[in-house]
CSV table of N, CA and C in Angstrom, one decimal:
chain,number,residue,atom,x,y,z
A,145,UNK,N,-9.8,42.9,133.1
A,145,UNK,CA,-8.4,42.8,133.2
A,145,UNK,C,-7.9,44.2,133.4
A,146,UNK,N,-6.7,44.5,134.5
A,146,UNK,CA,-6.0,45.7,134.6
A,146,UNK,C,-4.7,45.4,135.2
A,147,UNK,N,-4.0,46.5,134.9
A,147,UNK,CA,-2.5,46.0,134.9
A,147,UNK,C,-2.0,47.4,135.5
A,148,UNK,N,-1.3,47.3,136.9
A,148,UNK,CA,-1.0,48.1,138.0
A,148,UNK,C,0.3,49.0,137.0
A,149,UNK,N,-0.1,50.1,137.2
A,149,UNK,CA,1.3,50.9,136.3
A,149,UNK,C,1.8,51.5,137.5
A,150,UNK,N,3.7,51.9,137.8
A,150,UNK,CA,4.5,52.2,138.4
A,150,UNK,C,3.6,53.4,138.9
A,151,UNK,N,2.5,54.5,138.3
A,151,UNK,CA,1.8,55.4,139.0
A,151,UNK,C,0.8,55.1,140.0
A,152,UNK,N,0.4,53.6,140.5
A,152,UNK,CA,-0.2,52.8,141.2
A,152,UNK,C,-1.6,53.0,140.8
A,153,UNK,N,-1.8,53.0,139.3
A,153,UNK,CA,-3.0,53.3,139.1
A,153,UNK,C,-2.9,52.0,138.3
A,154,UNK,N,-4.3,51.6,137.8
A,154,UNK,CA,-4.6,50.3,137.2
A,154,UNK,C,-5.5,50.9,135.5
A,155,UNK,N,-5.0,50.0,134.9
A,155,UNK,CA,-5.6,50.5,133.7
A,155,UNK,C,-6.1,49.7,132.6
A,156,UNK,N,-7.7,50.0,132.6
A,156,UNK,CA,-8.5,48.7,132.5
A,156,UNK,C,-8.0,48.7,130.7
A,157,UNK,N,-7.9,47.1,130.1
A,157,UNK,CA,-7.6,47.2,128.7
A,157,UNK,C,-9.1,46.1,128.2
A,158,UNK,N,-9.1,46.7,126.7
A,158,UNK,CA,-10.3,46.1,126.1
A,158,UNK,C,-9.6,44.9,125.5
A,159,UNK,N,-8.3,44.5,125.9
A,159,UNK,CA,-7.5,43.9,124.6
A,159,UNK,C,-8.4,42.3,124.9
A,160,UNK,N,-8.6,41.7,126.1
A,160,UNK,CA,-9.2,40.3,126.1
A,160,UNK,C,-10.9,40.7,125.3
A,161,UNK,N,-11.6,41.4,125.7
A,161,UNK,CA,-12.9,41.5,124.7
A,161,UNK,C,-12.8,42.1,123.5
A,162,UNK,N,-11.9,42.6,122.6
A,162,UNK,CA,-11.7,43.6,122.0
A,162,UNK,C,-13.5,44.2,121.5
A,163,UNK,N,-13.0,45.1,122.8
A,163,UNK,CA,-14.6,46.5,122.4
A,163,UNK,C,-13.4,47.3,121.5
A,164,UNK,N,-14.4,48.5,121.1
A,164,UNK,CA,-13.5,49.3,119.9
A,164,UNK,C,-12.3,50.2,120.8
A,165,UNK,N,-11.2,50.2,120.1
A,165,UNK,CA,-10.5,50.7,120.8
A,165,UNK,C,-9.7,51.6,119.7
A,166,UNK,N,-9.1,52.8,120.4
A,166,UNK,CA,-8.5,53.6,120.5
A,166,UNK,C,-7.4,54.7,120.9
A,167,UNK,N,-6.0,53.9,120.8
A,167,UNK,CA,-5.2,53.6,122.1
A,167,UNK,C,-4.0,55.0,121.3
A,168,UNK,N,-3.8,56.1,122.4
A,168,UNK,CA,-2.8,57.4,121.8
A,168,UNK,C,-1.7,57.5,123.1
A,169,UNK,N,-0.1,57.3,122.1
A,169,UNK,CA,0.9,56.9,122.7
A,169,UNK,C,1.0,56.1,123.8
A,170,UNK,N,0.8,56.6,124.6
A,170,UNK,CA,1.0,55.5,125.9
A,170,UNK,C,0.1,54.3,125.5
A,171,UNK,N,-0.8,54.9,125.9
A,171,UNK,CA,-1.9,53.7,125.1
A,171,UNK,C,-1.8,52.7,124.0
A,172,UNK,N,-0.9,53.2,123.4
A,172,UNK,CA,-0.6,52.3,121.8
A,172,UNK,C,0.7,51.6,122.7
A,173,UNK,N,1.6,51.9,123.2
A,173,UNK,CA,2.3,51.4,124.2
A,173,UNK,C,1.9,50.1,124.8
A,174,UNK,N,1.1,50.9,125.9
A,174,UNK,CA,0.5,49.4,126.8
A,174,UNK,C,-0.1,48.5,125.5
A,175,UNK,N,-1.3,48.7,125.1
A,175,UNK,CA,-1.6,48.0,124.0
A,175,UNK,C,-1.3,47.1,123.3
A,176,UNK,N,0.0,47.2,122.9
A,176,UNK,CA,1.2,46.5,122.3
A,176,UNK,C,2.1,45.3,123.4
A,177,UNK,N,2.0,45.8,124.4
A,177,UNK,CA,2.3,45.0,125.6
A,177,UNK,C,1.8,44.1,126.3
A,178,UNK,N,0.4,44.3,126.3
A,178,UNK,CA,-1.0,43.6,126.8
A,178,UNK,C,-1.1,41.9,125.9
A,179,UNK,N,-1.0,43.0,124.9
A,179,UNK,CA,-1.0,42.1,123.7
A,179,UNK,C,0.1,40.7,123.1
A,180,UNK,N,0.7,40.9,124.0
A,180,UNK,CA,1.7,40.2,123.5
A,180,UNK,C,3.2,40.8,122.8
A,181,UNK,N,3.2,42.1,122.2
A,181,UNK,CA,4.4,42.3,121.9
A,181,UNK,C,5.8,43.1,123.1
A,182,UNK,N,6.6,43.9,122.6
A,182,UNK,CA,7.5,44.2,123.3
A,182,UNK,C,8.0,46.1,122.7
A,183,UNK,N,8.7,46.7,123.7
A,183,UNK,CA,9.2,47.7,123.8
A,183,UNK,C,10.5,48.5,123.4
A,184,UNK,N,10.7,49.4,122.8
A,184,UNK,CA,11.9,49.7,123.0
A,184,UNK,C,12.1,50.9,124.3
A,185,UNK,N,13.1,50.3,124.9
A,185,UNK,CA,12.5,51.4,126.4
A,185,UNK,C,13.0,52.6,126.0
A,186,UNK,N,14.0,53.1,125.6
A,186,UNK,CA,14.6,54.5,125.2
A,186,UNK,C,15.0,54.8,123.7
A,187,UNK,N,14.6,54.9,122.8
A,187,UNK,CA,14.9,55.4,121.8
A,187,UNK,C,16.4,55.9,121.3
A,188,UNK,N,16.4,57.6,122.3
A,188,UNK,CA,18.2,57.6,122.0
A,188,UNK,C,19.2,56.8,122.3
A,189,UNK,N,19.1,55.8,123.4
A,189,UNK,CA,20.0,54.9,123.5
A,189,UNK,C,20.0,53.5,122.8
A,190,UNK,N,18.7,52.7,122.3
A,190,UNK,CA,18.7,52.0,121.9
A,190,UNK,C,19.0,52.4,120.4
A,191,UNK,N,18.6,52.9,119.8
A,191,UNK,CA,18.7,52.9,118.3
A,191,UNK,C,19.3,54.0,117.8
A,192,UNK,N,19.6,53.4,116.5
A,192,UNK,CA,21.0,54.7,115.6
A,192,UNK,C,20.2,55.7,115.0
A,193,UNK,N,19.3,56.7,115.5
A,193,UNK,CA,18.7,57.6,114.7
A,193,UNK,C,19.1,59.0,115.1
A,194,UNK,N,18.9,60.0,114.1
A,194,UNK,CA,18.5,61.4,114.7
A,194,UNK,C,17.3,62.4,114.7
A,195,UNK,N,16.4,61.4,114.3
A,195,UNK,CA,15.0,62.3,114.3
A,195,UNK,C,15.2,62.2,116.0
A,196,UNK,N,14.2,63.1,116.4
A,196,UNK,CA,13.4,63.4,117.3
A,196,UNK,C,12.5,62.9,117.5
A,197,UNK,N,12.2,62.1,118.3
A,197,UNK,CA,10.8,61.4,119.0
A,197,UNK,C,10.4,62.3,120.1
A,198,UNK,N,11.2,62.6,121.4
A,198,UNK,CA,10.3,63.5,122.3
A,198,UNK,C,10.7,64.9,121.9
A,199,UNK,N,10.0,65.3,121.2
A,199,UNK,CA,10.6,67.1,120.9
A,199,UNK,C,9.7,67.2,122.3
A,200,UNK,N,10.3,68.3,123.1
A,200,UNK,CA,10.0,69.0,124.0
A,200,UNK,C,9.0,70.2,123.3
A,201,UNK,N,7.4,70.0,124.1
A,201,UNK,CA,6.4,70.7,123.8
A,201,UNK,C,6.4,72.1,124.2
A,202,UNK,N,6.3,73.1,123.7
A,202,UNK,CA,6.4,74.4,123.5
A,202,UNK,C,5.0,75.0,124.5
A,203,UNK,N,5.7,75.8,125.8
A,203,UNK,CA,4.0,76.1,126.5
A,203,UNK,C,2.4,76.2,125.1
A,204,UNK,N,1.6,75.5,125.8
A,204,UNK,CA,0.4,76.2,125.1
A,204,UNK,C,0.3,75.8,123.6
A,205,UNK,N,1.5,75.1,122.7
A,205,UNK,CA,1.7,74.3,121.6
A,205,UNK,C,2.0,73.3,121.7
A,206,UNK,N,1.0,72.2,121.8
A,206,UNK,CA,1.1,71.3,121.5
A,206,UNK,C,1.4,70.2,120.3
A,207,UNK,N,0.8,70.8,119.5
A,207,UNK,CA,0.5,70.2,117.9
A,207,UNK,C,1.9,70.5,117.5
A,208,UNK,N,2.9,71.3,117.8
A,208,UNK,CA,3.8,71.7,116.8
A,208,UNK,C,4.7,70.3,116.0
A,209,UNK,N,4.3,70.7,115.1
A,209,UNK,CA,5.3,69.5,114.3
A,209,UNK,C,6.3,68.8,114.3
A,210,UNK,N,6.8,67.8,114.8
A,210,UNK,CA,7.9,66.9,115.3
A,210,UNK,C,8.6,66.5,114.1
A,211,UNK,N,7.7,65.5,113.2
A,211,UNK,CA,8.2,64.4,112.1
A,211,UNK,C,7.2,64.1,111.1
A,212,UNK,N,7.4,63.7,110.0
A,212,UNK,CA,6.4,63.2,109.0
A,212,UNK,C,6.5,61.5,109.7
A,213,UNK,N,5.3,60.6,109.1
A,213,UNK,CA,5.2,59.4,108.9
A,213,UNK,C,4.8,58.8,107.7
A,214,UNK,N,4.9,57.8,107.7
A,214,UNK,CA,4.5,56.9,106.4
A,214,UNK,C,3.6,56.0,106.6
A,215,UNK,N,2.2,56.2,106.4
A,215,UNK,CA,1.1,55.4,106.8
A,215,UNK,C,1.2,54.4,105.3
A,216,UNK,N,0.5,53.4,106.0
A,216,UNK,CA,0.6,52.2,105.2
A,216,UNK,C,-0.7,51.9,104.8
A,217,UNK,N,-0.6,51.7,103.4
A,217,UNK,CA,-2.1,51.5,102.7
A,217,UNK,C,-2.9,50.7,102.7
A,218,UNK,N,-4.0,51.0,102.7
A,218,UNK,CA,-5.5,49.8,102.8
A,218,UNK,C,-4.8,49.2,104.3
A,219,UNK,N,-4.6,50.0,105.3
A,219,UNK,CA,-4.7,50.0,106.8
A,219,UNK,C,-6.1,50.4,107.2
A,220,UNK,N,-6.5,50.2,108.7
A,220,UNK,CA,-7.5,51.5,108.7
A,220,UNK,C,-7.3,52.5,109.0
A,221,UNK,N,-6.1,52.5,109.7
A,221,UNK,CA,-5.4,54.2,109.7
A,221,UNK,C,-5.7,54.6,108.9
A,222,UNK,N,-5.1,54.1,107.6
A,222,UNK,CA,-5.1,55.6,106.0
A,222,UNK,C,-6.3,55.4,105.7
A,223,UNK,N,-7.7,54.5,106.3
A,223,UNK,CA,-9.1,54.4,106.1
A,223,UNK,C,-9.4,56.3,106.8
A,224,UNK,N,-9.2,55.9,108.0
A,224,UNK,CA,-9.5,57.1,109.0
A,224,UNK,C,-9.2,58.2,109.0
A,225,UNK,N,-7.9,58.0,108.2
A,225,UNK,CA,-7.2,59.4,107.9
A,225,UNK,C,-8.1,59.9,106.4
A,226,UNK,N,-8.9,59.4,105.6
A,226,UNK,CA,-9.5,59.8,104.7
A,226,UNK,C,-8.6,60.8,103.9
A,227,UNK,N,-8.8,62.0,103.9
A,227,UNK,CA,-8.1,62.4,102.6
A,227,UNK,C,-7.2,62.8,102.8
A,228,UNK,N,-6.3,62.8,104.3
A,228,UNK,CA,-5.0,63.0,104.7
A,228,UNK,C,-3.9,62.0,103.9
A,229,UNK,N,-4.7,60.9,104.0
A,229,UNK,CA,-3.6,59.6,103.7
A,229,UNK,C,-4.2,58.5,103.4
A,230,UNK,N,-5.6,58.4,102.7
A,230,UNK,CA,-6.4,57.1,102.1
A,230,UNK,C,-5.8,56.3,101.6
A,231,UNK,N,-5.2,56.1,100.9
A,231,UNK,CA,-4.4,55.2,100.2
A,231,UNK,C,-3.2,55.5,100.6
A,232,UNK,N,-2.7,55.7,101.9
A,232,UNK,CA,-1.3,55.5,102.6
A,232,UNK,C,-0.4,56.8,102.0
A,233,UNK,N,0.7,57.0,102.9
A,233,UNK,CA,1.0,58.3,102.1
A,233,UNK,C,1.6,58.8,103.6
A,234,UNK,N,2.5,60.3,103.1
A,234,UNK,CA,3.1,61.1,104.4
A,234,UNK,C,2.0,62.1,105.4
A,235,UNK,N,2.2,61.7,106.7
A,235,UNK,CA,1.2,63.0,107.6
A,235,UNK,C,2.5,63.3,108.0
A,236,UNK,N,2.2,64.7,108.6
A,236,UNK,CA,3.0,65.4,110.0
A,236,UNK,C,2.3,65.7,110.7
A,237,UNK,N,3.2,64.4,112.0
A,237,UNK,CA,2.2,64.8,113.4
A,237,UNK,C,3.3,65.1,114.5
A,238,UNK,N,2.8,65.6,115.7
A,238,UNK,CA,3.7,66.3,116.5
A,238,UNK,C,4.3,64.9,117.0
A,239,UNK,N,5.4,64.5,118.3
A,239,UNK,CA,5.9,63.6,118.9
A,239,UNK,C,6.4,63.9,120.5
A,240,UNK,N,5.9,62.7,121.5
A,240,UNK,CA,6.8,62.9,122.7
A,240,UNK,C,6.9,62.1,123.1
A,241,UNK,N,7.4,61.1,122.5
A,241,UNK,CA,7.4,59.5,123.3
A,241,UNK,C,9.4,59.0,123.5
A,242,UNK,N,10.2,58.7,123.9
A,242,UNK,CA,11.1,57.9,124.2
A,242,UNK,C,11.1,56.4,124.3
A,243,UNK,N,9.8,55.7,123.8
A,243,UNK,CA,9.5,54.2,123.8
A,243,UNK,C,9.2,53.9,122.5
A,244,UNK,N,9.2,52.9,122.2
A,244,UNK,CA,8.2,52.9,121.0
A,244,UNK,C,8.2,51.1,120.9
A,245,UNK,N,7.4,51.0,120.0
A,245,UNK,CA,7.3,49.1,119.8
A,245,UNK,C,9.0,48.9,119.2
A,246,UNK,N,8.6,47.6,120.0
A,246,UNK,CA,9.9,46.7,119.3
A,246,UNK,C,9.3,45.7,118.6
A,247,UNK,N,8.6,44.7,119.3
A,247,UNK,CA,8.4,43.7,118.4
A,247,UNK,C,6.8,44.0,118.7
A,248,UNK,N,5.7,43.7,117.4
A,248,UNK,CA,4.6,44.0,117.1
A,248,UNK,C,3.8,42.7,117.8
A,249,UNK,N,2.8,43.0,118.6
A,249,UNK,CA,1.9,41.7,119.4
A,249,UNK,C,1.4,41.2,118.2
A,250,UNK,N,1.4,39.8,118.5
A,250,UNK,CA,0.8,38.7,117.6
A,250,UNK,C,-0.6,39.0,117.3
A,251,UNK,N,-1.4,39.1,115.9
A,251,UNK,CA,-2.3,39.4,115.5
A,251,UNK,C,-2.7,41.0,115.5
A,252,UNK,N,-1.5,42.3,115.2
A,252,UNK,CA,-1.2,43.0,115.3
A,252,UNK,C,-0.3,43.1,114.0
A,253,UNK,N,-0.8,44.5,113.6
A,253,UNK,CA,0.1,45.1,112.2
A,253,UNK,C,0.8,46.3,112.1
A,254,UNK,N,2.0,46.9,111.6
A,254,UNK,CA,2.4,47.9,111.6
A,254,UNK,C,1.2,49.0,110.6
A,255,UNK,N,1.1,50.0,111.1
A,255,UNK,CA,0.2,50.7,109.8
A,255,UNK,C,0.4,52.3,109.4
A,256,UNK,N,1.8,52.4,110.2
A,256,UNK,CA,2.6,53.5,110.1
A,256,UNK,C,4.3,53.5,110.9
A,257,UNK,N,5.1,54.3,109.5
A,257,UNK,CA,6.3,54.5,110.7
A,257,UNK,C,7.1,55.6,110.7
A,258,UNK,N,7.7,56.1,110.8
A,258,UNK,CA,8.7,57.3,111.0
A,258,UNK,C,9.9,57.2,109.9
A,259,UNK,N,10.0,58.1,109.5
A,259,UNK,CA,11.4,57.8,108.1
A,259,UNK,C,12.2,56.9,109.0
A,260,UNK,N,12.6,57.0,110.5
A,260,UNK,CA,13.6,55.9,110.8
A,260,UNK,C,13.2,54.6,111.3
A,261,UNK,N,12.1,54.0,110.9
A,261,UNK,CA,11.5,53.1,111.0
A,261,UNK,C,10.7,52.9,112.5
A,262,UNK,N,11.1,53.7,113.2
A,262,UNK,CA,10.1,53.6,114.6
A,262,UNK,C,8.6,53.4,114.2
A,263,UNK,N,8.1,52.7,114.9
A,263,UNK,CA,6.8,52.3,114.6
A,263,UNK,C,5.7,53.4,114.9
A,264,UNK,N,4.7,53.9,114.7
A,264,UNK,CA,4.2,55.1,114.9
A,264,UNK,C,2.5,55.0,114.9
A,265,UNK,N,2.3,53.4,114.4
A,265,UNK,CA,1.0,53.4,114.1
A,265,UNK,C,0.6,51.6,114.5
A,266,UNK,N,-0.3,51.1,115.2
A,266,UNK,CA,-0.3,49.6,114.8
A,266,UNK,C,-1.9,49.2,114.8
A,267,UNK,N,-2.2,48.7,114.3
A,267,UNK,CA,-4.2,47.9,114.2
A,267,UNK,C,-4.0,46.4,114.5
A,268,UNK,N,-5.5,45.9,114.9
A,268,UNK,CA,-5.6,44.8,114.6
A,268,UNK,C,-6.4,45.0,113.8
A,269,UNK,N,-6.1,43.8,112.6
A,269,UNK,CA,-6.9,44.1,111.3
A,269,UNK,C,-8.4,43.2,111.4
A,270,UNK,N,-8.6,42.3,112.3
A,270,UNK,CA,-9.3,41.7,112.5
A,270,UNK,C,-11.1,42.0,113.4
A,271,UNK,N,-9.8,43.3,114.4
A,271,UNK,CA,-11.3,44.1,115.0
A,271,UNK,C,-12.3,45.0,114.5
A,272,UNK,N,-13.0,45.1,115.1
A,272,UNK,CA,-14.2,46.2,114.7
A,272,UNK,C,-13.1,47.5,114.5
A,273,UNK,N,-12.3,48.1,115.4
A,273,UNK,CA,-12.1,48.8,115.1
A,273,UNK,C,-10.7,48.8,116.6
A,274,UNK,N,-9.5,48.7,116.3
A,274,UNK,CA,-8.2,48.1,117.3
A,274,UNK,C,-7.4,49.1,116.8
A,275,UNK,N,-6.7,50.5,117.1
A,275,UNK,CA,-6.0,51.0,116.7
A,275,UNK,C,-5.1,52.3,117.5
A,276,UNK,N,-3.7,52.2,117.7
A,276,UNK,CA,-3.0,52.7,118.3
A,276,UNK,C,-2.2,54.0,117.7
A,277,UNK,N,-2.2,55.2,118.4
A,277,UNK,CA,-1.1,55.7,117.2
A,277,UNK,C,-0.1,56.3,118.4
A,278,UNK,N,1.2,56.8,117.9
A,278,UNK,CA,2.2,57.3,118.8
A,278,UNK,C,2.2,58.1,119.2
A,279,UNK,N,1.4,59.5,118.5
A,279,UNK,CA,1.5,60.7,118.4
A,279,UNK,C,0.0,61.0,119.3
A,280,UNK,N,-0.3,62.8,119.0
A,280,UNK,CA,-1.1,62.7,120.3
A,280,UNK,C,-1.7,63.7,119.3
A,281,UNK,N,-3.1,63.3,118.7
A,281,UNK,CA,-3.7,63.7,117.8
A,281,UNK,C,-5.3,64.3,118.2
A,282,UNK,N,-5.5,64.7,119.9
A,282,UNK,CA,-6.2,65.2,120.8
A,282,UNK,C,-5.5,66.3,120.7
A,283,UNK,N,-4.2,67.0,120.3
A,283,UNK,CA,-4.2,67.8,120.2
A,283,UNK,C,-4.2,69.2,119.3
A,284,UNK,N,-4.8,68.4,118.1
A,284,UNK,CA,-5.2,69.2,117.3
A,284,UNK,C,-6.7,69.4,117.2
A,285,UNK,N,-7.3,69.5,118.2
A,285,UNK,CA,-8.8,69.4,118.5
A,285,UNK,C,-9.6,70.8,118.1
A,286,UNK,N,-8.5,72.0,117.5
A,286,UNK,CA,-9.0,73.3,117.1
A,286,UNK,C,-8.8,73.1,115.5
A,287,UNK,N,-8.1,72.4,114.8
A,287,UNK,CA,-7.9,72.6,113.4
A,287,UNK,C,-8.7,71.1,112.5
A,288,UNK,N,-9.0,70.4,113.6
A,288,UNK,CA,-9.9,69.5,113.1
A,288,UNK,C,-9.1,68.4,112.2
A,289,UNK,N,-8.2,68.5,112.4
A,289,UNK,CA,-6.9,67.6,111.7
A,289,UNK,C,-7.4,66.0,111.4
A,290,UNK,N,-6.9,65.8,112.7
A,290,UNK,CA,-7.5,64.3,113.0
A,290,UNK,C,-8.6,63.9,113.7
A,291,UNK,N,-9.4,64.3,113.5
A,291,UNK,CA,-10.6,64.0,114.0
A,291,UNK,C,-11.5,63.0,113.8
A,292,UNK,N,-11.0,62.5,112.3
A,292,UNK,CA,-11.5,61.5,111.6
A,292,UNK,C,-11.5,60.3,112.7
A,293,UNK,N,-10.0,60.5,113.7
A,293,UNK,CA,-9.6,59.3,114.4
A,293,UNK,C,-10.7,59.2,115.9
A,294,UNK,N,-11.5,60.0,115.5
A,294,UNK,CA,-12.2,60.1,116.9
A,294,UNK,C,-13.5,59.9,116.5
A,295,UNK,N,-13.8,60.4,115.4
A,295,UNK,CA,-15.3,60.1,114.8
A,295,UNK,C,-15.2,58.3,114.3
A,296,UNK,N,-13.9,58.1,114.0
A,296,UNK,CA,-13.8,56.5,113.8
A,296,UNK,C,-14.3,56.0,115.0
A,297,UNK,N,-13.7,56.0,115.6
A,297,UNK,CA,-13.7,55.0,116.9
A,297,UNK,C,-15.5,55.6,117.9
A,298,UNK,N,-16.2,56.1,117.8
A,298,UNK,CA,-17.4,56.8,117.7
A,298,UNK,C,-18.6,55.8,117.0
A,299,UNK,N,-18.1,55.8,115.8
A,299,UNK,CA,-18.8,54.8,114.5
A,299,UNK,C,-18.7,53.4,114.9
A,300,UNK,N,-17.3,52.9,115.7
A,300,UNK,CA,-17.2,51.7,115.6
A,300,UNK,C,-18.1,51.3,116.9
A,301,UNK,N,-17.5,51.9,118.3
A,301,UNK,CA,-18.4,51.8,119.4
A,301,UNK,C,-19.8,51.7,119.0
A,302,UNK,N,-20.5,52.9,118.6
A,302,UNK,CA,-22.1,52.6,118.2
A,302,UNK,C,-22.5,51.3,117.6
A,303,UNK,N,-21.3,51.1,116.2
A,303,UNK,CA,-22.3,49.8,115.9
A,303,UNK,C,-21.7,48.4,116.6
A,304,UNK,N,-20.7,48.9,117.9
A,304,UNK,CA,-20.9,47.6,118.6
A,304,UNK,C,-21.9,47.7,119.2
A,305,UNK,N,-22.4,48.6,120.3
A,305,UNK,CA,-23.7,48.8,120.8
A,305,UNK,C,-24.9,48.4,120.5
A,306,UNK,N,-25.1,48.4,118.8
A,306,UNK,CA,-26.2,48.5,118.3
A,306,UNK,C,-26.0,47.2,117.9
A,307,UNK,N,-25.3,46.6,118.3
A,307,UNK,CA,-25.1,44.7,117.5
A,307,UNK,C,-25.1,43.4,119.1
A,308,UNK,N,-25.3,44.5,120.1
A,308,UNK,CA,-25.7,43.9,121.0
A,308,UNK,C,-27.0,43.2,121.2
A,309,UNK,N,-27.2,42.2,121.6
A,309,UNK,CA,-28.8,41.6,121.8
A,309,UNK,C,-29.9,42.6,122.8
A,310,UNK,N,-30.7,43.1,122.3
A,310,UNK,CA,-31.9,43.6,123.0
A,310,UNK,C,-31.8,45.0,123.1
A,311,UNK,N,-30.7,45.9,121.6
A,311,UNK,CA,-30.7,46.8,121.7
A,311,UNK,C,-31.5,47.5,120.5
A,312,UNK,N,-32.1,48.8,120.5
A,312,UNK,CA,-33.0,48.7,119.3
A,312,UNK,C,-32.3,49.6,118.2
């Protein structure tokens, strides 16, 4: 399955087989859409907030800190996030999105959100490993921050692999 984006590129989704997935902002976007839910297209216009969702990224700084979130416990987010937020709790991660979920796809969970309720995090709790985040956590690839979220989805892939027939 792939679904033609306005860039005329096509972009294959795991959501009909769910293989392990790993989906950062846009990604958690489409994801959410594939899937059945829906969008908020603009942020400042749609909704009464004043955080900042797209803070404009600083040359060369990426990671710089946007907003805290509220991850939600015995998620696997706050699994992955391990001692950042195991048992649910505040991160600060950077932001550049102007979209965000409106309504959450069927068989889909919130598992983080923004003090203004924007959604920031979503799983399927059902997969091997189904998980979306808003923020862009590739960019702290020098402080080892999130990394957890990459060695997850790493772990989960292998033992799909290894749970395949005729693999040793």
């Amino acid at each position: 399955m792939s679904i033609s984006t306005r860039s005329g590129r096509s972009e294959p989704t795991s959501a009909n087989v769910w293989l392990p997935l790993f989906a950062i902002c846009r990604g958690m976007q489409l994801l959410n859409v594939v899937a059945g839910g829906t969008l908020v297209q603009d942020i400042p216009t749609a909704l009464a907030t004043k955080l900042v969702h797209r803070r404009p990224k600083p040359p060369r700084v990426k990671k710089t800190a946007a907003h805290a979130i509220d991850v939600a416990p015995q998620t696997r987010l706050a699994a992955l996030l391990g001692g950042h937020s195991s048992g649910g709790g505040h991160v600060t991660v950077n932001s550049r999105h102007h979209q965000a979920v409106k309504t959450v796809a069927p068989g889909f969970v919130v598992s983080a959100t923004a003090p203004d309720g924007v959604v920031e995090a979503i799983e399927r709790p059902t997969a091997s490993l189904c998980v979306g985040v808003q923020w862009h956590p590739e960019n702290y690839w020098r402080s080892g921050e999130f990394a957890s979220l990459f060695e997850g989805l790493v772990a989960a892939a292998t033992a799909h692999r290894n749970r395949r027939p005729g693999h040793a």
